[in-house]
Amino acid sequence: MVEECRKCPLWKNRNKSVFGEGPPDAKIMLIGLGPGYHEDREGRPFVGAAGKFLNKLLESAGLKREEVYITNVIKCYLPENKVTEEEFEACTPYLDKQIEIIDPDHIIALGNTAAEYVSRKFKIPFSSMERAHGSTFKISTIIKELRITFMYHPAAGLRNPPLRNVIEEDWRKLFSYIF
Ligand code: URA
Ligand code: SF4
């Protein structure tokens, strides 16, 4: 399990690993990048400033935080928000397993790393968030139809105020895909 995992060097930085949270039968799964300072302290995803913004965005799409499953590509503290290929390869089997178990109908990829992950896994094109943000793809797996939406990472909206409006608009539009 991720509490004791030492498959990549990030284990050395962690206080608590962050596996994910939400109902095991959630229909919607959100995938972020990885724990920041506050997440590492609490062992929960999206509890810092980006998390507060995410809660508002969820609400604007008609969703309650408690009804979605929230996790990240990387499970241990990422001091610089950058992921190496080695870390990506080492950690994503956990996310693969989470997707298998939760079996969501809709995955929302938050930011470039999550977008890269879903693009590789489900073989959907992703060139840049500038082009892909707000778009939803429907893909058919052997057993079901799955929707995948690309979104800017909420932290991008906090760093870059003009982007904040774009992100808010993308989330308001998401409502029509969900309901
Ligand atoms: N940013 C992320 O990508 N994930 C978190 O859990 C918190 C901030
Ligand atoms: Fe293991 Fe992932 Fe943590 Fe690396 S980041 S030590 S692979 S849980």
PDB file of C-alpha atoms and ligand atoms in Angstrom:
ATOM      1  CA  MET A   1       0.000   0.000   0.000  1.00  0.00           C
ATOM      2  CA  VAL A   2       0.996   3.602  -0.495  1.00  0.00           C
ATOM      3  CA  GLU A   3       1.641   4.230   3.229  1.00  0.00           C
ATOM      4  CA  GLU A   4       4.825   2.178   3.097  1.00  0.00           C
ATOM      5  CA  CYS A   5       5.559   2.419  -0.623  1.00  0.00           C
ATOM      6  CA  ARG A   6       9.179   3.116  -1.608  1.00  0.00           C
ATOM      7  CA  LYS A   7       8.922   2.499  -5.328  1.00  0.00           C
ATOM      8  CA  CYS A   8      10.212   5.959  -6.212  1.00  0.00           C
ATOM      9  CA  PRO A   9      12.355   8.581  -4.440  1.00  0.00           C
ATOM     10  CA  LEU A  10       9.337  10.680  -3.427  1.00  0.00           C
ATOM     11  CA  TRP A  11       8.766   8.514  -0.356  1.00  0.00           C
ATOM     12  CA  LYS A  12      11.617  10.401   1.336  1.00  0.00           C
ATOM     13  CA  ASN A  13       9.693  13.686   1.252  1.00  0.00           C
ATOM     14  CA  ARG A  14       6.384  12.487   2.526  1.00  0.00           C
ATOM     15  CA  ASN A  15       4.785  12.916   5.889  1.00  0.00           C
ATOM     16  CA  LYS A  16       1.542  11.143   4.930  1.00  0.00           C
ATOM     17  CA  SER A  17       0.833   9.648   1.550  1.00  0.00           C
ATOM     18  CA  VAL A  18      -2.440  10.711  -0.036  1.00  0.00           C
ATOM     19  CA  PHE A  19      -4.325   7.841  -1.596  1.00  0.00           C
ATOM     20  CA  GLY A  20      -7.665   9.493  -2.329  1.00  0.00           C
ATOM     21  CA  GLU A  21     -11.099   9.935  -0.817  1.00  0.00           C
ATOM     22  CA  GLY A  22     -14.728   9.612  -1.693  1.00  0.00           C
ATOM     23  CA  PRO A  23     -17.444   6.988  -1.935  1.00  0.00           C
ATOM     24  CA  PRO A  24     -16.278   3.655  -3.384  1.00  0.00           C
ATOM     25  CA  ASP A  25     -19.256   3.694  -5.751  1.00  0.00           C
ATOM     26  CA  ALA A  26     -18.705   7.291  -6.947  1.00  0.00           C
ATOM     27  CA  LYS A  27     -19.787   7.920 -10.529  1.00  0.00           C
ATOM     28  CA  ILE A  28     -17.317  10.747 -10.996  1.00  0.00           C
ATOM     29  CA  MET A  29     -13.580  10.607 -10.354  1.00  0.00           C
ATOM     30  CA  LEU A  30     -11.300  13.641 -10.226  1.00  0.00           C
ATOM     31  CA  ILE A  31      -7.590  13.209 -10.809  1.00  0.00           C
ATOM     32  CA  GLY A  32      -5.163  15.938  -9.754  1.00  0.00           C
ATOM     33  CA  LEU A  33      -1.393  16.025  -9.798  1.00  0.00           C
ATOM     34  CA  GLY A  34      -0.113  15.160  -6.340  1.00  0.00           C
ATOM     35  CA  PRO A  35      -0.151  16.252  -2.709  1.00  0.00           C
ATOM     36  CA  GLY A  36       1.136  19.679  -1.751  1.00  0.00           C
ATOM     37  CA  TYR A  37       2.135  20.840   1.715  1.00  0.00           C
ATOM     38  CA  HIS A  38      -1.327  20.735   3.314  1.00  0.00           C
ATOM     39  CA  GLU A  39      -2.327  17.457   1.700  1.00  0.00           C
ATOM     40  CA  ASP A  40       0.907  15.883   2.943  1.00  0.00           C
ATOM     41  CA  ARG A  41       0.128  17.084   6.492  1.00  0.00           C
ATOM     42  CA  GLU A  42      -3.441  15.775   6.479  1.00  0.00           C
ATOM     43  CA  GLY A  43      -3.160  12.764   4.206  1.00  0.00           C
ATOM     44  CA  ARG A  44      -6.142  14.005   2.188  1.00  0.00           C
ATOM     45  CA  PRO A  45      -6.343  15.353  -1.369  1.00  0.00           C
ATOM     46  CA  PHE A  46      -7.144  18.966  -2.232  1.00  0.00           C
ATOM     47  CA  VAL A  47      -7.383  20.474   1.247  1.00  0.00           C
ATOM     48  CA  GLY A  48      -5.271  23.605   0.578  1.00  0.00           C
ATOM     49  CA  ALA A  49      -6.070  26.729  -1.442  1.00  0.00           C
ATOM     50  CA  ALA A  50      -6.533  24.814  -4.707  1.00  0.00           C
ATOM     51  CA  GLY A  51      -8.897  22.502  -2.843  1.00  0.00           C
ATOM     52  CA  LYS A  52     -11.056  25.387  -1.649  1.00  0.00           C
ATOM     53  CA  PHE A  53     -11.337  26.620  -5.216  1.00  0.00           C
ATOM     54  CA  LEU A  54     -12.099  23.099  -6.407  1.00  0.00           C
ATOM     55  CA  ASN A  55     -14.955  22.834  -3.896  1.00  0.00           C
ATOM     56  CA  LYS A  56     -16.516  25.966  -5.411  1.00  0.00           C
ATOM     57  CA  LEU A  57     -16.059  24.639  -8.924  1.00  0.00           C
ATOM     58  CA  LEU A  58     -17.728  21.361  -8.003  1.00  0.00           C
ATOM     59  CA  GLU A  59     -20.657  23.255  -6.558  1.00  0.00           C
ATOM     60  CA  SER A  60     -21.013  25.310  -9.748  1.00  0.00           C
ATOM     61  CA  ALA A  61     -21.271  22.055 -11.724  1.00  0.00           C
ATOM     62  CA  GLY A  62     -24.050  20.870  -9.399  1.00  0.00           C
ATOM     63  CA  LEU A  63     -21.841  18.402  -7.543  1.00  0.00           C
ATOM     64  CA  LYS A  64     -21.136  17.849  -3.884  1.00  0.00           C
ATOM     65  CA  ARG A  65     -17.570  17.120  -2.894  1.00  0.00           C
ATOM     66  CA  GLU A  66     -18.765  14.173  -0.810  1.00  0.00           C
ATOM     67  CA  GLU A  67     -20.231  12.407  -3.840  1.00  0.00           C
ATOM     68  CA  VAL A  68     -17.134  12.410  -6.043  1.00  0.00           C
ATOM     69  CA  TYR A  69     -13.933  10.407  -5.675  1.00  0.00           C
ATOM     70  CA  ILE A  70     -10.830  12.610  -5.556  1.00  0.00           C
ATOM     71  CA  THR A  71      -7.306  11.404  -6.076  1.00  0.00           C
ATOM     72  CA  ASN A  72      -4.012  12.291  -7.759  1.00  0.00           C
ATOM     73  CA  VAL A  73      -1.561  10.824 -10.246  1.00  0.00           C
ATOM     74  CA  ILE A  74       1.180  10.903  -7.580  1.00  0.00           C
ATOM     75  CA  LYS A  75       0.543   9.814  -4.001  1.00  0.00           C
ATOM     76  CA  CYS A  76       3.484  11.394  -2.136  1.00  0.00           C
ATOM     77  CA  TYR A  77       4.387  15.024  -1.503  1.00  0.00           C
ATOM     78  CA  LEU A  78       5.576  16.832  -4.594  1.00  0.00           C
ATOM     79  CA  PRO A  79       7.635  19.788  -3.367  1.00  0.00           C
ATOM     80  CA  GLU A  80       7.938  21.352  -6.812  1.00  0.00           C
ATOM     81  CA  ASN A  81       4.823  20.141  -8.573  1.00  0.00           C
ATOM     82  CA  LYS A  82       6.966  18.410 -11.181  1.00  0.00           C
ATOM     83  CA  VAL A  83       6.898  14.720 -11.956  1.00  0.00           C
ATOM     84  CA  THR A  84       9.654  12.669 -13.544  1.00  0.00           C
ATOM     85  CA  GLU A  85       8.925   9.800 -15.905  1.00  0.00           C
ATOM     86  CA  GLU A  86      10.309   7.428 -13.266  1.00  0.00           C
ATOM     87  CA  GLU A  87       7.860   8.711 -10.632  1.00  0.00           C
ATOM     88  CA  PHE A  88       4.983   8.603 -13.110  1.00  0.00           C
ATOM     89  CA  GLU A  89       5.752   4.999 -14.059  1.00  0.00           C
ATOM     90  CA  ALA A  90       6.210   3.935 -10.438  1.00  0.00           C
ATOM     91  CA  CYS A  91       3.041   5.508  -9.058  1.00  0.00           C
ATOM     92  CA  THR A  92       0.385   5.210 -11.763  1.00  0.00           C
ATOM     93  CA  PRO A  93      -0.279   1.482 -11.174  1.00  0.00           C
ATOM     94  CA  TYR A  94      -2.040   2.633  -7.970  1.00  0.00           C
ATOM     95  CA  LEU A  95      -4.252   4.957  -9.976  1.00  0.00           C
ATOM     96  CA  ASP A  96      -4.932   2.212 -12.537  1.00  0.00           C
ATOM     97  CA  LYS A  97      -6.135   0.039  -9.671  1.00  0.00           C
ATOM     98  CA  GLN A  98      -8.291   2.819  -8.209  1.00  0.00           C
ATOM     99  CA  ILE A  99     -10.017   3.325 -11.555  1.00  0.00           C
ATOM    100  CA  GLU A 100     -10.627  -0.401 -11.784  1.00  0.00           C
ATOM    101  CA  ILE A 101     -12.164  -0.544  -8.303  1.00  0.00           C
ATOM    102  CA  ILE A 102     -14.187   2.691  -8.301  1.00  0.00           C
ATOM    103  CA  ASP A 103     -15.181   2.084 -11.922  1.00  0.00           C
ATOM    104  CA  PRO A 104     -16.390   5.664 -12.528  1.00  0.00           C
ATOM    105  CA  ASP A 105     -18.606   6.722 -15.448  1.00  0.00           C
ATOM    106  CA  HIS A 106     -16.853  10.060 -15.762  1.00  0.00           C
ATOM    107  CA  ILE A 107     -13.233  11.023 -15.138  1.00  0.00           C
ATOM    108  CA  ILE A 108     -12.148  14.637 -14.835  1.00  0.00           C
ATOM    109  CA  ALA A 109      -8.435  15.193 -15.406  1.00  0.00           C
ATOM    110  CA  LEU A 110      -7.176  18.287 -13.598  1.00  0.00           C
ATOM    111  CA  GLY A 111      -4.075  19.762 -15.208  1.00  0.00           C
ATOM    112  CA  ASN A 112      -1.413  18.513 -17.588  1.00  0.00           C
ATOM    113  CA  THR A 113      -0.095  15.490 -15.736  1.00  0.00           C
ATOM    114  CA  ALA A 114      -3.542  13.985 -15.179  1.00  0.00           C
ATOM    115  CA  ALA A 115      -4.407  14.802 -18.789  1.00  0.00           C
ATOM    116  CA  GLU A 116      -1.249  13.052 -19.958  1.00  0.00           C
ATOM    117  CA  TYR A 117      -2.182  10.025 -17.871  1.00  0.00           C
ATOM    118  CA  VAL A 118      -5.741   9.672 -19.221  1.00  0.00           C
ATOM    119  CA  SER A 119      -4.567  10.401 -22.742  1.00  0.00           C
ATOM    120  CA  ARG A 120      -2.057   7.522 -22.573  1.00  0.00           C
ATOM    121  CA  LYS A 121      -4.364   5.146 -20.762  1.00  0.00           C
ATOM    122  CA  PHE A 122      -7.466   5.653 -22.877  1.00  0.00           C
ATOM    123  CA  LYS A 123      -5.696   6.606 -26.111  1.00  0.00           C
ATOM    124  CA  ILE A 124      -7.343   9.961 -26.538  1.00  0.00           C
ATOM    125  CA  PRO A 125      -5.492  12.892 -28.055  1.00  0.00           C
ATOM    126  CA  PHE A 126      -4.094  15.581 -25.775  1.00  0.00           C
ATOM    127  CA  SER A 127      -1.746  18.257 -27.055  1.00  0.00           C
ATOM    128  CA  SER A 128      -2.153  21.125 -24.603  1.00  0.00           C
ATOM    129  CA  MET A 129      -4.578  22.362 -21.981  1.00  0.00           C
ATOM    130  CA  GLU A 130      -5.036  25.571 -23.997  1.00  0.00           C
ATOM    131  CA  ARG A 131      -6.716  23.467 -26.649  1.00  0.00           C
ATOM    132  CA  ALA A 132      -8.282  20.681 -24.606  1.00  0.00           C
ATOM    133  CA  HIS A 133      -9.693  22.472 -21.552  1.00  0.00           C
ATOM    134  CA  GLY A 134     -13.410  22.005 -21.026  1.00  0.00           C
ATOM    135  CA  SER A 135     -13.733  19.279 -23.647  1.00  0.00           C
ATOM    136  CA  THR A 136     -15.306  15.918 -22.934  1.00  0.00           C
ATOM    137  CA  PHE A 137     -14.542  12.692 -24.796  1.00  0.00           C
ATOM    138  CA  LYS A 138     -16.741   9.627 -24.817  1.00  0.00           C
ATOM    139  CA  ILE A 139     -14.883   6.380 -25.072  1.00  0.00           C
ATOM    140  CA  SER A 140     -16.128   2.807 -25.141  1.00  0.00           C
ATOM    141  CA  THR A 141     -14.305   0.201 -23.129  1.00  0.00           C
ATOM    142  CA  ILE A 142     -15.182  -3.487 -23.362  1.00  0.00           C
ATOM    143  CA  ILE A 143     -17.770  -3.133 -20.643  1.00  0.00           C
ATOM    144  CA  LYS A 144     -19.036   0.431 -20.683  1.00  0.00           C
ATOM    145  CA  GLU A 145     -19.026   3.937 -22.002  1.00  0.00           C
ATOM    146  CA  LEU A 146     -16.799   6.333 -20.127  1.00  0.00           C
ATOM    147  CA  ARG A 147     -16.608  10.120 -20.338  1.00  0.00           C
ATOM    148  CA  ILE A 148     -13.377  11.980 -19.849  1.00  0.00           C
ATOM    149  CA  THR A 149     -13.135  15.727 -19.361  1.00  0.00           C
ATOM    150  CA  PHE A 150      -9.974  17.828 -19.480  1.00  0.00           C
ATOM    151  CA  MET A 151      -9.808  20.745 -17.074  1.00  0.00           C
ATOM    152  CA  TYR A 152      -7.127  23.210 -16.086  1.00  0.00           C
ATOM    153  CA  HIS A 153      -5.709  22.471 -12.656  1.00  0.00           C
ATOM    154  CA  PRO A 154      -7.519  24.717 -10.113  1.00  0.00           C
ATOM    155  CA  ALA A 155      -4.124  25.991  -8.889  1.00  0.00           C
ATOM    156  CA  ALA A 156      -3.539  27.458 -12.366  1.00  0.00           C
ATOM    157  CA  GLY A 157      -6.521  29.739 -11.787  1.00  0.00           C
ATOM    158  CA  LEU A 158      -5.092  30.921  -8.480  1.00  0.00           C
ATOM    159  CA  ARG A 159      -1.701  31.713 -10.037  1.00  0.00           C
ATOM    160  CA  ASN A 160      -3.211  33.389 -13.092  1.00  0.00           C
ATOM    161  CA  PRO A 161      -6.383  35.382 -12.341  1.00  0.00           C
ATOM    162  CA  PRO A 162      -7.611  35.771 -15.966  1.00  0.00           C
ATOM    163  CA  LEU A 163      -7.562  31.988 -16.259  1.00  0.00           C
ATOM    164  CA  ARG A 164      -9.809  31.758 -13.246  1.00  0.00           C
ATOM    165  CA  ASN A 165     -12.790  32.967 -15.286  1.00  0.00           C
ATOM    166  CA  VAL A 166     -12.045  30.450 -18.022  1.00  0.00           C
ATOM    167  CA  ILE A 167     -11.926  27.637 -15.467  1.00  0.00           C
ATOM    168  CA  GLU A 168     -15.162  28.751 -13.820  1.00  0.00           C
ATOM    169  CA  GLU A 169     -16.863  28.827 -17.201  1.00  0.00           C
ATOM    170  CA  ASP A 170     -15.582  25.320 -18.077  1.00  0.00           C
ATOM    171  CA  TRP A 171     -17.005  23.942 -14.839  1.00  0.00           C
ATOM    172  CA  ARG A 172     -20.364  25.639 -15.281  1.00  0.00           C
ATOM    173  CA  LYS A 173     -20.606  24.036 -18.720  1.00  0.00           C
ATOM    174  CA  LEU A 174     -19.735  20.647 -17.289  1.00  0.00           C
ATOM    175  CA  PHE A 175     -23.155  20.641 -15.657  1.00  0.00           C
ATOM    176  CA  SER A 176     -24.781  19.744 -18.987  1.00  0.00           C
ATOM    177  CA  TYR A 177     -22.572  16.643 -19.375  1.00  0.00           C
ATOM    178  CA  ILE A 178     -23.343  15.398 -15.908  1.00  0.00           C
ATOM    179  CA  PHE A 179     -27.082  15.945 -15.667  1.00  0.00           C
TER     180      PHE A 179
HETATM  181  N1  URA B   1      -2.934  19.791  -6.051  1.00  0.00           N
HETATM  182  C1  URA B   1      -3.118  18.550  -6.538  1.00  0.00           C
HETATM  183  O1  URA B   1      -2.872  18.275  -7.687  1.00  0.00           O
HETATM  184  N2  URA B   1      -3.588  17.623  -5.724  1.00  0.00           N
HETATM  185  C2  URA B   1      -3.877  17.855  -4.457  1.00  0.00           C
HETATM  186  O2  URA B   1      -4.309  16.934  -3.787  1.00  0.00           O
HETATM  187  C3  URA B   1      -3.699  19.163  -3.973  1.00  0.00           C
HETATM  188  C4  URA B   1      -3.216  20.113  -4.785  1.00  0.00           C
HETATM  189 FE1  SF4 B   2       5.277   4.973  -4.029  1.00  0.00          FE
HETATM  190 FE2  SF4 B   2       3.902   6.705  -5.490  1.00  0.00          FE
HETATM  191 FE3  SF4 B   2       4.953   7.465  -3.185  1.00  0.00          FE
HETATM  192 FE4  SF4 B   2       6.544   6.979  -5.258  1.00  0.00          FE
HETATM  193  S1  SF4 B   2       4.995   8.611  -5.099  1.00  0.00           S
HETATM  194  S2  SF4 B   2       6.867   6.284  -3.168  1.00  0.00           S
HETATM  195  S3  SF4 B   2       5.466   5.271  -6.236  1.00  0.00           S
HETATM  196  S4  SF4 B   2       3.326   5.951  -3.469  1.00  0.00           S
END
